[in-house]
Tab-separated table of C-alpha atoms and ligand atoms in Angstrom:
chain	number	residue	atom	x	y	z
A	1	MET	CA	35.279	-5.247	-1.493
A	2	ARG	CA	32.882	-4.527	-4.324
A	3	GLN	CA	34.891	-3.963	-8.076
A	4	LEU	CA	32.154	-2.134	-10.302
A	5	ALA	CA	31.998	-2.607	-13.591
A	6	LYS	CA	32.518	0.480	-16.218
A	7	LEU	CA	29.814	2.427	-17.472
A	8	ALA	CA	28.354	1.991	-20.598
A	9	PHE	CA	28.299	5.877	-20.962
A	10	ALA	CA	31.404	6.964	-19.876
A	11	PRO	CA	34.762	8.543	-21.295
A	12	ASP	CA	37.994	6.486	-21.783
A	13	ALA	CA	38.882	5.245	-17.959
A	14	SER	CA	42.361	7.345	-19.185
A	15	ARG	CA	41.332	10.758	-18.282
A	16	GLU	CA	40.109	12.257	-14.640
A	17	ILE	CA	36.074	11.993	-13.685
A	18	SER	CA	35.818	15.312	-11.203
A	19	VAL	CA	33.403	15.078	-8.229
A	20	VAL	CA	32.115	18.265	-6.484
A	21	GLY	CA	31.052	17.963	-3.335
A	22	LEU	CA	32.517	15.580	-0.502
A	23	GLY	CA	28.972	15.421	1.702
A	24	LYS	CA	27.249	11.973	1.615
A	25	SER	CA	26.713	11.837	-2.341
A	26	GLY	CA	30.231	13.052	-3.691
A	27	ARG	CA	31.942	10.907	-1.266
A	28	ALA	CA	30.292	7.159	-2.302
A	29	ALA	CA	29.826	8.829	-6.078
A	30	SER	CA	33.979	9.083	-5.733
A	31	GLU	CA	34.260	5.800	-4.228
A	32	ALA	CA	31.943	3.818	-6.891
A	33	LEU	CA	34.413	5.331	-9.761
A	34	THR	CA	37.307	4.169	-7.617
A	35	ARG	CA	35.903	1.097	-7.693
A	36	ALA	CA	35.374	0.702	-11.136
A	37	GLY	CA	38.822	1.757	-11.810
A	38	TYR	CA	38.610	5.216	-12.988
A	39	ARG	CA	40.967	8.095	-11.956
A	40	VAL	CA	38.913	10.893	-9.862
A	41	TYR	CA	39.238	14.410	-8.453
A	42	ALA	CA	36.812	15.306	-5.905
A	43	SER	CA	36.878	19.049	-4.040
A	44	ASP	CA	34.308	20.942	-1.627
A	45	ALA	CA	34.469	24.542	-1.351
A	46	ALA	CA	33.415	23.706	2.513
A	47	ALA	CA	36.559	22.935	5.004
A	48	ASN	CA	35.116	21.412	7.951
A	49	ALA	CA	35.062	18.327	10.058
A	50	ALA	CA	32.638	15.835	7.749
A	51	THR	CA	34.454	17.251	4.460
A	52	GLU	CA	38.151	16.411	6.039
A	53	LYS	CA	36.771	12.865	7.138
A	54	ALA	CA	35.583	12.210	3.892
A	55	ALA	CA	39.075	13.812	2.053
A	56	ALA	CA	41.137	11.359	4.162
A	57	GLU	CA	38.787	8.235	3.167
A	58	LEU	CA	39.100	8.920	-0.241
A	59	ARG	CA	42.554	9.338	-0.218
A	60	ALA	CA	43.188	6.114	1.425
A	61	MET	CA	41.629	4.684	-1.679
A	62	GLY	CA	43.864	7.108	-3.573
A	63	VAL	CA	41.560	9.602	-5.256
A	64	ALA	CA	42.725	13.483	-5.570
A	65	VAL	CA	41.155	15.451	-3.149
A	66	ASP	CA	41.280	18.952	-2.423
A	67	VAL	CA	38.935	20.863	0.994
A	68	GLY	CA	38.808	23.922	1.283
A	69	SER	CA	38.775	25.462	-2.478
A	70	HIS	CA	38.513	23.655	-5.946
A	71	ASP	CA	41.361	23.791	-8.611
A	72	LEU	CA	39.155	24.876	-11.601
A	73	GLU	CA	41.532	24.154	-14.855
A	74	ARG	CA	41.964	20.638	-13.416
A	75	ILE	CA	38.020	20.157	-13.332
A	76	ALA	CA	37.806	21.907	-16.862
A	77	ARG	CA	40.513	19.575	-18.668
A	78	SER	CA	38.088	16.870	-16.746
A	79	ALA	CA	36.080	13.742	-19.023
A	80	MET	CA	33.175	14.670	-16.748
A	81	LEU	CA	32.095	15.655	-13.619
A	82	VAL	CA	29.909	14.127	-11.266
A	83	VAL	CA	27.248	16.473	-9.186
A	84	SER	CA	26.188	16.251	-6.207
A	85	PRO	CA	22.261	17.701	-5.303
A	86	GLY	CA	23.464	20.142	-2.881
A	87	VAL	CA	25.250	21.950	-5.518
A	88	PRO	CA	23.741	24.841	-7.371
A	89	PRO	CA	23.927	25.510	-11.135
A	90	THR	CA	25.483	28.963	-10.407
A	91	ALA	CA	28.802	27.181	-8.337
A	92	PRO	CA	32.097	28.414	-9.745
A	93	PRO	CA	33.020	24.751	-10.386
A	94	LEU	CA	29.832	24.134	-12.531
A	95	VAL	CA	30.305	27.145	-14.348
A	96	ARG	CA	33.222	26.881	-15.345
A	97	ALA	CA	32.754	22.694	-16.601
A	98	ARG	CA	29.854	24.142	-18.456
A	99	GLU	CA	32.309	26.919	-19.990
A	100	ALA	CA	34.592	23.811	-20.911
A	101	GLY	CA	32.387	22.137	-22.307
A	102	VAL	CA	32.962	19.240	-19.263
A	103	ARG	CA	29.728	16.395	-19.125
A	104	GLN	CA	27.810	17.355	-16.051
A	105	ILE	CA	25.970	14.344	-14.526
A	106	SER	CA	24.019	13.981	-11.376
A	107	GLU	CA	25.328	11.596	-8.684
A	108	ILE	CA	21.270	9.709	-9.271
A	109	THR	CA	22.614	9.296	-13.117
A	110	LEU	CA	26.098	7.573	-12.356
A	111	GLY	CA	24.708	5.685	-9.350
A	112	ARG	CA	21.727	4.680	-11.751
A	113	GLY	CA	24.519	3.719	-14.467
A	114	PHE	CA	26.035	0.907	-11.782
A	115	LEU	CA	22.929	-0.382	-11.128
A	116	ALA	CA	22.228	-1.268	-14.314
A	117	ARG	CA	20.232	-4.396	-13.304
A	118	THR	CA	18.117	-2.854	-10.568
A	119	LYS	CA	15.001	-1.722	-10.882
A	120	VAL	CA	13.318	1.223	-10.174
A	121	ILE	CA	10.720	2.557	-8.489
A	122	ALA	CA	11.129	6.076	-8.619
A	123	ILE	CA	8.849	8.927	-6.497
A	124	THR	CA	8.880	12.512	-6.762
A	125	GLY	CA	6.333	15.565	-6.197
A	126	THR	CA	6.593	18.196	-3.791
A	127	ASN	CA	4.793	16.349	-0.492
A	128	GLY	CA	4.836	12.918	0.894
A	129	LYS	CA	8.183	11.360	-1.173
A	130	THR	CA	10.092	10.174	1.928
A	131	THR	CA	6.565	8.549	3.324
A	132	THR	CA	5.311	7.164	-0.161
A	133	THR	CA	9.664	6.128	-0.547
A	134	ALA	CA	9.693	4.414	2.830
A	135	LEU	CA	6.067	2.543	2.090
A	136	THR	CA	7.179	1.481	-1.096
A	137	GLY	CA	10.318	-0.191	0.246
A	138	HIS	CA	8.691	-1.837	3.039
A	139	LEU	CA	5.888	-3.123	0.815
A	140	LEU	CA	8.247	-4.275	-1.292
A	141	ARG	CA	10.414	-6.349	1.553
A	142	ALA	CA	6.979	-7.377	2.696
A	143	LEU	CA	6.596	-9.214	-0.782
A	144	GLY	CA	9.914	-11.163	0.367
A	145	LEU	CA	12.415	-8.680	-2.575
A	146	ASN	CA	15.588	-7.569	-1.823
A	147	ALA	CA	14.836	-3.763	-1.907
A	148	VAL	CA	16.483	-0.888	-0.951
A	149	ASP	CA	15.312	2.570	-0.104
A	150	ALA	CA	17.727	5.158	-1.405
A	151	GLY	CA	18.447	8.695	-2.809
A	152	ASN	CA	17.073	11.729	-1.101
A	153	ILE	CA	15.769	9.843	2.030
A	154	GLY	CA	18.971	9.341	2.845
A	155	THR	CA	21.382	6.801	0.980
A	156	PRO	CA	22.966	8.040	-1.796
A	157	LEU	CA	22.362	5.883	-5.164
A	158	THR	CA	26.298	5.373	-5.902
A	159	ALA	CA	26.283	3.754	-2.011
A	160	VAL	CA	23.916	1.304	-3.163
A	161	ALA	CA	25.622	0.375	-6.122
A	162	LEU	CA	28.371	-0.676	-3.358
A	163	MET	CA	26.874	-2.862	-1.928
A	164	GLU	CA	26.991	-6.778	-1.925
A	165	PRO	CA	24.755	-7.905	-3.588
A	166	GLN	CA	23.257	-4.871	-5.194
A	167	PRO	CA	19.345	-4.924	-4.480
A	168	ASP	CA	16.891	-6.262	-7.391
A	169	TRP	CA	14.883	-3.387	-6.254
A	170	LEU	CA	14.805	-0.097	-5.071
A	171	ALA	CA	12.180	2.812	-4.031
A	172	LEU	CA	14.086	6.124	-4.858
A	173	GLU	CA	13.267	9.410	-3.280
A	174	LEU	CA	14.323	12.244	-5.671
A	175	SER	CA	14.087	15.584	-4.954
A	176	SER	CA	13.606	18.461	-7.948
A	177	PHE	CA	17.507	19.142	-7.088
A	178	GLN	CA	18.519	15.324	-7.730
A	179	LEU	CA	16.234	15.164	-10.723
A	180	HIS	CA	17.841	18.932	-11.855
A	181	ASP	CA	20.982	17.414	-14.047
A	182	THR	CA	19.214	13.332	-13.802
A	183	GLU	CA	19.280	11.357	-16.908
A	184	MET	CA	18.681	7.503	-18.112
A	185	LEU	CA	17.189	6.870	-14.843
A	186	LEU	CA	14.434	4.001	-16.318
A	187	PRO	CA	12.636	3.460	-13.660
A	188	THR	CA	9.996	0.559	-13.756
A	189	VAL	CA	7.781	2.820	-12.378
A	190	GLY	CA	7.904	6.336	-11.901
A	191	VAL	CA	5.339	8.428	-8.922
A	192	VAL	CA	4.415	12.014	-8.220
A	193	THR	CA	2.593	12.557	-5.440
A	194	ASN	CA	1.261	16.451	-5.418
A	195	LEU	CA	2.233	19.733	-6.619
A	196	SER	CA	2.935	22.936	-5.023
A	197	PRO	CA	4.891	26.084	-5.239
A	198	ASP	CA	8.022	24.935	-2.686
A	199	HIS	CA	11.633	26.009	-2.704
A	200	LEU	CA	11.029	29.465	-4.428
A	201	ASP	CA	14.075	30.456	-2.422
A	202	ARG	CA	16.306	28.655	-4.964
A	203	TYR	CA	14.099	28.909	-8.087
A	204	ALA	CA	13.368	31.783	-9.568
A	205	SER	CA	9.771	30.423	-10.584
A	206	VAL	CA	6.920	27.900	-10.076
A	207	ASP	CA	7.363	27.050	-13.572
A	208	ASP	CA	11.115	26.275	-13.251
A	209	TYR	CA	10.337	24.412	-9.993
A	210	TYR	CA	7.894	22.274	-11.788
A	211	TYR	CA	10.188	22.077	-15.285
A	212	ASP	CA	12.866	20.225	-12.774
A	213	LYS	CA	10.157	17.883	-11.101
A	214	ALA	CA	8.908	16.792	-15.169
A	215	LEU	CA	12.123	15.607	-15.447
A	216	ILE	CA	11.394	12.316	-14.446
A	217	PHE	CA	9.314	11.418	-17.277
A	218	ARG	CA	13.056	12.482	-19.027
A	219	ASP	CA	12.698	8.925	-20.946
A	220	GLN	CA	9.509	8.400	-20.969
A	221	THR	CA	8.823	5.357	-23.769
A	222	ARG	CA	5.762	2.780	-24.497
A	223	ASP	CA	6.637	0.780	-22.022
A	224	SER	CA	6.734	2.844	-19.181
A	225	ARG	CA	4.479	2.495	-16.079
A	226	TRP	CA	3.641	5.720	-14.395
A	227	VAL	CA	1.381	6.830	-11.082
A	228	LEU	CA	-0.142	9.864	-11.060
A	229	ASN	CA	-2.189	11.605	-8.516
A	230	ALA	CA	-5.712	12.127	-10.065
A	231	ASP	CA	-6.852	14.662	-7.784
A	232	ASP	CA	-4.271	17.089	-9.055
A	233	ARG	CA	-4.386	19.034	-12.141
A	234	GLU	CA	-0.641	19.885	-12.095
A	235	VAL	CA	0.364	16.106	-11.760
A	236	LEU	CA	-1.565	14.860	-14.335
A	237	ALA	CA	-0.398	17.705	-17.010
A	238	LEU	CA	3.447	17.741	-16.036
A	239	ALA	CA	5.110	15.154	-18.593
A	240	GLN	CA	3.582	17.963	-21.098
A	241	ARG	CA	5.990	20.140	-19.892
A	242	LEU	CA	8.920	18.581	-21.045
A	243	PRO	CA	10.034	20.046	-24.460
A	244	GLU	CA	8.215	19.301	-27.683
A	245	GLN	CA	10.518	15.811	-29.039
A	246	PRO	CA	12.023	14.573	-32.811
A	247	ASP	CA	9.435	12.586	-33.577
A	248	ILE	CA	11.199	9.210	-33.733
A	249	SER	CA	8.341	7.649	-36.494
A	250	ALA	CA	11.129	7.475	-39.424
A	251	LYS	CA	14.222	5.379	-37.172
A	252	THR	CA	11.303	3.327	-35.484
A	253	GLY	CA	8.156	3.129	-36.774
A	254	HIS	CA	6.364	4.546	-34.200
A	255	ARG	CA	5.127	7.835	-34.401
A	256	MET	CA	5.247	10.089	-31.226
A	257	PRO	CA	1.965	11.106	-30.329
A	258	PRO	CA	1.189	15.011	-29.097
A	259	LYS	CA	1.571	16.153	-26.080
A	260	SER	CA	-1.728	15.973	-24.733
A	261	GLU	CA	-0.988	11.944	-24.727
A	262	TRP	CA	1.901	12.479	-22.790
A	263	PRO	CA	3.367	10.579	-20.486
A	264	LEU	CA	4.173	7.411	-22.523
A	265	GLY	CA	3.077	3.876	-21.230
A	266	GLU	CA	0.727	2.620	-18.904
A	267	VAL	CA	-0.831	5.717	-16.713
A	268	ARG	CA	-2.863	4.574	-13.085
A	269	ARG	CA	-3.891	6.812	-11.301
A	270	PHE	CA	-4.440	6.845	-7.407
A	271	SER	CA	-7.466	9.272	-5.607
A	272	LEU	CA	-9.012	10.366	-2.477
A	273	ALA	CA	-11.917	12.484	-4.345
A	274	GLN	CA	-13.563	9.502	-6.744
A	275	ARG	CA	-13.385	6.218	-8.039
A	276	ASP	CA	-10.077	5.597	-9.751
A	277	ASP	CA	-7.270	2.740	-10.013
A	278	ALA	CA	-6.528	2.678	-6.584
A	279	PHE	CA	-9.101	5.148	-3.909
A	280	TYR	CA	-10.087	6.020	-0.378
A	281	ASP	CA	-13.436	4.181	-0.612
A	282	ARG	CA	-14.902	6.342	2.542
A	283	ASP	CA	-17.952	4.978	3.217
A	284	ALA	CA	-16.959	1.680	3.496
A	285	GLY	CA	-13.831	3.098	5.460
A	286	ALA	CA	-11.678	0.861	3.130
A	287	LEU	CA	-8.452	1.399	0.511
A	288	VAL	CA	-9.189	0.361	-2.748
A	289	VAL	CA	-6.452	-1.062	-5.296
A	290	LEU	CA	-7.082	-2.488	-8.882
A	291	GLY	CA	-10.707	-3.257	-8.331
A	292	GLU	CA	-10.158	-4.421	-4.933
A	293	PRO	CA	-10.403	-3.617	-1.429
A	294	LEU	CA	-6.990	-3.862	-0.058
A	295	ILE	CA	-7.192	-2.588	3.819
A	296	ARG	CA	-9.579	-0.848	6.216
A	297	ARG	CA	-8.531	2.497	6.596
A	298	ASP	CA	-8.535	1.865	10.490
A	299	GLU	CA	-5.694	-0.315	9.830
A	300	LEU	CA	-3.416	2.015	8.773
A	301	THR	CA	-1.543	3.807	11.655
A	302	LEU	CA	-0.732	6.840	10.134
A	303	PHE	CA	-2.570	10.208	10.464
A	304	GLY	CA	-4.179	12.302	7.850
A	305	ASP	CA	-5.622	11.756	4.519
A	306	HIS	CA	-2.547	12.507	3.326
A	307	ASN	CA	-1.364	9.542	4.965
A	308	VAL	CA	-3.762	7.402	2.939
A	309	ALA	CA	-2.887	8.864	-0.562
A	310	ASN	CA	0.731	8.246	0.456
A	311	ALA	CA	-0.390	4.620	1.406
A	312	LEU	CA	-2.723	4.547	-1.872
A	313	ALA	CA	0.142	6.228	-4.010
A	314	ALA	CA	3.644	3.659	-2.697
A	315	SER	CA	0.623	-0.147	-2.819
A	316	LEU	CA	-0.296	1.074	-6.842
A	317	ALA	CA	3.356	1.556	-7.447
A	318	VAL	CA	4.068	-1.753	-6.078
A	319	MET	CA	2.046	-3.950	-7.526
A	320	ILE	CA	1.814	-2.213	-11.145
A	321	ALA	CA	5.596	-2.918	-11.028
A	322	ASP	CA	5.933	-6.638	-11.728
A	323	PRO	CA	2.062	-9.131	-12.267
A	324	ALA	CA	3.823	-11.261	-9.680
A	325	HIS	CA	2.852	-8.299	-7.052
A	326	ARG	CA	-0.456	-8.784	-7.989
A	327	THR	CA	-1.442	-12.462	-6.915
A	328	PRO	CA	-4.297	-12.756	-4.004
A	329	GLU	CA	-0.784	-14.049	-1.554
A	330	ALA	CA	0.738	-10.642	-2.597
A	331	ARG	CA	-2.249	-8.601	-2.402
A	332	ARG	CA	-2.265	-10.637	1.358
A	333	ARG	CA	0.881	-9.561	1.783
A	334	ILE	CA	1.079	-5.746	0.634
A	335	ALA	CA	-1.619	-5.408	3.388
A	336	GLU	CA	0.088	-6.981	6.016
A	337	GLY	CA	3.154	-4.049	4.912
A	338	LEU	CA	0.925	-1.992	5.393
A	339	ARG	CA	-0.761	-2.500	8.829
A	340	SER	CA	2.718	-2.684	10.336
A	341	PHE	CA	4.421	0.244	8.557
A	342	ARG	CA	5.083	3.086	11.322
A	343	ALA	CA	5.316	7.231	10.898
A	344	LEU	CA	8.392	8.955	10.367
A	345	LYS	CA	10.171	10.666	12.719
A	346	HIS	CA	9.066	14.721	12.375
A	347	ARG	CA	5.964	13.852	10.212
A	348	LEU	CA	3.421	14.675	12.687
A	349	GLU	CA	4.886	12.192	15.093
A	350	VAL	CA	3.179	12.079	18.525
A	351	ALA	CA	6.386	13.942	20.785
A	352	GLY	CA	4.074	12.844	24.266
A	353	GLU	CA	1.213	14.120	26.097
A	354	TYR	CA	1.758	15.892	28.851
A	355	GLY	CA	-0.626	17.716	31.821
A	356	GLY	CA	-3.482	16.678	28.619
A	357	VAL	CA	-2.066	18.264	25.989
A	358	LEU	CA	-0.905	16.742	23.175
A	359	TRP	CA	2.720	17.676	21.068
A	360	ILE	CA	3.301	16.621	17.636
A	361	ASN	CA	6.225	17.054	15.923
A	362	ASP	CA	5.704	17.747	12.165
A	363	SER	CA	9.062	19.517	12.006
A	364	LYS	CA	9.459	18.108	8.545
A	365	ALA	CA	6.700	20.458	6.986
A	366	THR	CA	9.229	23.127	5.800
A	367	ASN	CA	6.611	24.363	2.759
A	368	VAL	CA	3.169	25.811	3.274
A	369	SER	CA	1.134	22.456	1.228
A	370	SER	CA	2.742	20.407	4.193
A	371	THR	CA	1.538	22.209	6.962
A	372	LEU	CA	-2.011	23.051	5.096
A	373	VAL	CA	-2.689	19.399	5.555
A	374	ALA	CA	-1.235	19.153	9.186
A	375	VAL	CA	-3.917	22.082	10.294
A	376	GLU	CA	-6.798	20.469	8.210
A	377	GLY	CA	-5.796	17.407	10.430
A	378	MET	CA	-5.779	18.706	13.948
A	379	THR	CA	-9.183	17.126	15.929
A	380	ARG	CA	-8.182	18.710	18.921
A	381	PRO	CA	-7.664	22.633	19.701
A	382	THR	CA	-4.426	23.843	18.831
A	383	ILE	CA	-1.659	26.125	19.592
A	384	LEU	CA	0.626	25.929	15.531
A	385	LEU	CA	4.030	26.568	16.416
A	386	LEU	CA	4.291	28.916	12.901
A	387	GLY	CA	7.732	30.214	11.463
A	388	GLY	CA	11.484	29.470	10.879
A	389	ARG	CA	13.494	30.974	7.526
A	390	HIS	CA	11.019	32.301	5.162
A	391	LYS	CA	10.870	30.363	1.696
A	392	GLY	CA	8.841	32.921	-0.402
A	393	GLU	CA	5.455	31.876	-0.426
A	394	PRO	CA	2.567	33.691	0.663
A	395	TYR	CA	0.607	31.945	4.881
A	396	THR	CA	-2.266	33.316	3.574
A	397	SER	CA	-3.919	30.626	2.662
A	398	LEU	CA	-3.725	28.419	6.050
A	399	ALA	CA	-5.916	30.326	7.305
A	400	PRO	CA	-9.424	29.300	7.061
A	401	ALA	CA	-7.959	25.849	8.654
A	402	ILE	CA	-6.302	27.969	11.509
A	403	ARG	CA	-9.682	29.351	12.267
A	404	ARG	CA	-11.087	25.694	12.046
A	405	THR	CA	-8.813	24.103	14.666
A	406	CYS	CA	-6.490	26.557	15.721
A	407	ARG	CA	-7.037	28.838	19.682
A	408	MET	CA	-3.498	30.413	18.275
A	409	VAL	CA	-1.356	31.171	15.861
A	410	ILE	CA	2.864	31.795	18.053
A	411	ALA	CA	4.816	33.070	15.024
A	412	TYR	CA	8.657	33.000	15.629
A	413	GLY	CA	11.792	33.008	13.727
A	414	GLU	CA	13.074	34.819	11.087
A	415	SER	CA	9.608	34.301	9.605
A	416	ALA	CA	8.110	35.632	12.448
A	417	PRO	CA	7.092	39.020	10.782
A	418	ILE	CA	5.765	37.936	6.992
A	419	VAL	CA	3.918	35.220	8.555
A	420	GLU	CA	2.301	38.054	10.780
A	421	GLU	CA	2.048	40.762	8.654
A	422	ASP	CA	0.011	37.675	5.867
A	423	LEU	CA	-2.229	36.218	9.443
A	424	LYS	CA	-3.174	39.089	12.108
A	425	GLN	CA	-5.999	40.184	10.654
A	426	LEU	CA	-7.108	36.718	10.010
A	427	VAL	CA	-6.926	34.398	12.996
A	428	PRO	CA	-5.380	35.081	16.685
A	429	LEU	CA	-1.301	35.631	16.360
A	430	GLU	CA	0.863	36.375	19.084
A	431	ARG	CA	4.467	37.282	17.791
A	432	MET	CA	7.527	35.680	18.988
A	433	GLY	CA	11.334	36.185	18.772
A	434	SER	CA	14.001	33.640	18.074
A	435	ASP	CA	14.638	32.020	21.340
A	436	PHE	CA	12.908	28.318	21.308
A	437	GLY	CA	13.036	27.529	24.679
A	438	GLU	CA	10.360	30.683	25.088
A	439	VAL	CA	7.976	29.905	22.445
A	440	ILE	CA	8.122	26.736	23.759
A	441	ALA	CA	7.160	28.136	27.368
A	442	ARG	CA	4.620	30.085	25.901
A	443	ALA	CA	2.800	27.483	24.178
A	444	ARG	CA	2.351	25.425	27.255
A	445	GLU	CA	1.174	28.482	28.763
A	446	LEU	CA	-1.584	28.602	26.386
A	447	ALA	CA	-2.050	25.285	25.988
A	448	LYS	CA	-5.080	23.549	28.532
A	449	PRO	CA	-5.761	20.021	29.253
A	450	GLY	CA	-7.474	18.430	25.926
A	451	ASP	CA	-5.462	20.609	23.359
A	452	ALA	CA	-2.752	20.247	21.182
A	453	VAL	CA	0.743	21.939	20.730
A	454	LEU	CA	1.473	21.179	16.454
A	455	LEU	CA	4.646	22.307	15.587
A	456	SER	CA	4.033	21.885	11.473
A	457	PRO	CA	6.113	25.435	11.168
A	458	ALA	CA	5.811	25.964	7.019
A	459	CYS	CA	9.544	27.188	6.738
A	460	SER	CA	13.049	25.939	6.492
A	461	SER	CA	14.951	25.630	10.091
A	462	TYR	CA	18.155	26.824	8.997
A	463	ASP	CA	17.654	30.327	10.752
A	464	MET	CA	17.823	28.473	14.222
A	465	PHE	CA	18.850	25.148	13.773
A	466	ASP	CA	21.227	23.119	11.991
A	467	ASN	CA	17.914	20.948	9.700
A	468	TYR	CA	14.439	19.703	10.446
A	469	GLU	CA	15.485	17.409	12.108
A	470	HIS	CA	17.789	18.811	14.901
A	471	ARG	CA	14.524	21.725	15.515
A	472	GLY	CA	12.016	18.108	15.942
A	473	ALA	CA	14.276	16.973	18.626
A	474	GLU	CA	14.679	20.059	20.189
A	475	PHE	CA	10.536	20.642	20.365
A	476	LYS	CA	10.442	17.217	21.542
A	477	ARG	CA	12.773	17.392	24.289
A	478	LEU	CA	11.360	21.109	25.668
A	479	ALA	CA	8.569	19.249	25.712
A	480	ALA	CA	9.196	16.738	27.344
A	481	GLU	CA	11.404	19.059	29.385
A	482	GLY	CA	8.339	21.227	30.564
A	483	ALA	CA	6.436	18.499	32.032
A	484	ARG	CA	8.619	17.202	34.971
B	1	LIG	P1	8.452	15.465	1.172
B	1	LIG	O1	9.915	14.128	1.470
B	1	LIG	O2	8.218	15.552	0.101
B	1	LIG	O3	8.920	16.326	2.102
B	1	LIG	P2	7.300	13.834	4.003
B	1	LIG	O4	7.090	12.057	3.446
B	1	LIG	O5	8.261	13.681	4.454
B	1	LIG	O6	7.478	14.580	2.463
B	1	LIG	O7	6.276	14.476	4.495
B	1	LIG	C1	6.609	15.919	4.947
B	1	LIG	C2	5.125	16.828	5.479
B	1	LIG	O8	4.429	16.873	4.270
B	1	LIG	C3	4.873	15.923	6.279
B	1	LIG	O9	5.318	16.355	7.969
B	1	LIG	C4	3.408	16.345	6.392
B	1	LIG	O10	2.984	17.389	7.064
B	1	LIG	C5	3.426	16.474	4.415
B	1	LIG	N1	2.831	15.542	4.022
B	1	LIG	C6	3.111	13.889	3.758
B	1	LIG	N2	2.377	13.940	2.561
B	1	LIG	C7	2.129	14.570	2.113
B	1	LIG	C8	0.823	14.570	1.081
B	1	LIG	N3	0.527	13.375	0.105
B	1	LIG	N4	0.101	15.753	0.567
B	1	LIG	C9	0.484	16.663	1.495
B	1	LIG	N5	1.395	16.766	2.487
B	1	LIG	C10	1.896	16.065	2.873
């Protein structure tokens, strides 16, 4: 079993460190701290089979664990608090720790501290994070490097720290919630895919949400490297949302440039619309990166222009991460990696073609902008399934694309009345309830051979399902079942 070195930034090992949350991240964080020789107190307000299991495993390693409640005074006495991404800042243990002046760090900061020698390509943005992260990891491995995909994509960073050997490279997906408490990320390359309103159920405003995204630039230096979306003005200006920093010239001889010049370091851009460091040459049908064509568009098996953007972002990030990734041989391997990459599940995934109708599972489209790219990319007359738990954004911006590509919208689930209100004057729409079997049966009735049925709900799944994976799996099951 891997023993970990002490953390440079952790307090003396004689005092207890608290971990809040016993999901995947909290469990791995507790184990990593224990293996580094710290005393750990972990707790989770939820008592269920999953947290009980994690608790039993951690107790066997000597961790003190509470399930179903937090000992707030114990947390207030701890030397440091590690926060899992799912725990909101208003949760009682976080509030109590703040009052008591206990330092709070994210699971990402902790994992990064244990992975001091690993190089990180960090990826954030509203949409395309997981796809771009998976592409980045795949391209690094295509170069023969020991690279792991981690963070929001599935494997907690502290679980990576426990790997033997630790990887040389990481493709790290970061959600806004993960960035919230994260510092000392120090990525070799930071990528921002795009920005649009999302999570308005959790954030008071779009500005608050963008501010958390801007934290990817928090530790910017002159050696930083960034890959930004040239077609998205919010992305280009994102670093300027950080607070003004003190001029460091007295200490280092370097002047802190004005905000208008942030982010510091090398900025490379990708674009679907114009020539840039990486761009889509539509006339030639090619993806061009750092001055040379990399692959033809039709060699990429991914559907939709947004995935061309994801491929450009990932290729550019990998190529600027190290000069050895830009040699002719490296370019050949990266091109090979792009050719062999396949779409991830629940992201415009073809569920099947039944009776001439193509069923497409885009259950991961949980906001309006991701549904928009899906609808815009449809080439068949489409029955669109839209609905779930409302997240606060209006649906009206979907209307022009829906009019172009959709035969009918079925609004379903908790948000159905809002979807109907926003869109009924603008597009053909039927409102249904929360029985997914009935929704699918109605879609089947409406679809003619040559049509598509697209589940791209623009809402979260929690009104009717455990999560988006569950919703996508039910869609695929019901689509196939009706075909028998
Ligand atoms: P994330 O991890 O940011 O949610 P994913 O890669 O999982 O992103 O993709 C989620 C959905 O977002 C996809 O199903 C697709 O509809 C949409 N999407 C993917 N990439 C982009 C992009 N670059 N721009 C806009 N929408 C995208």
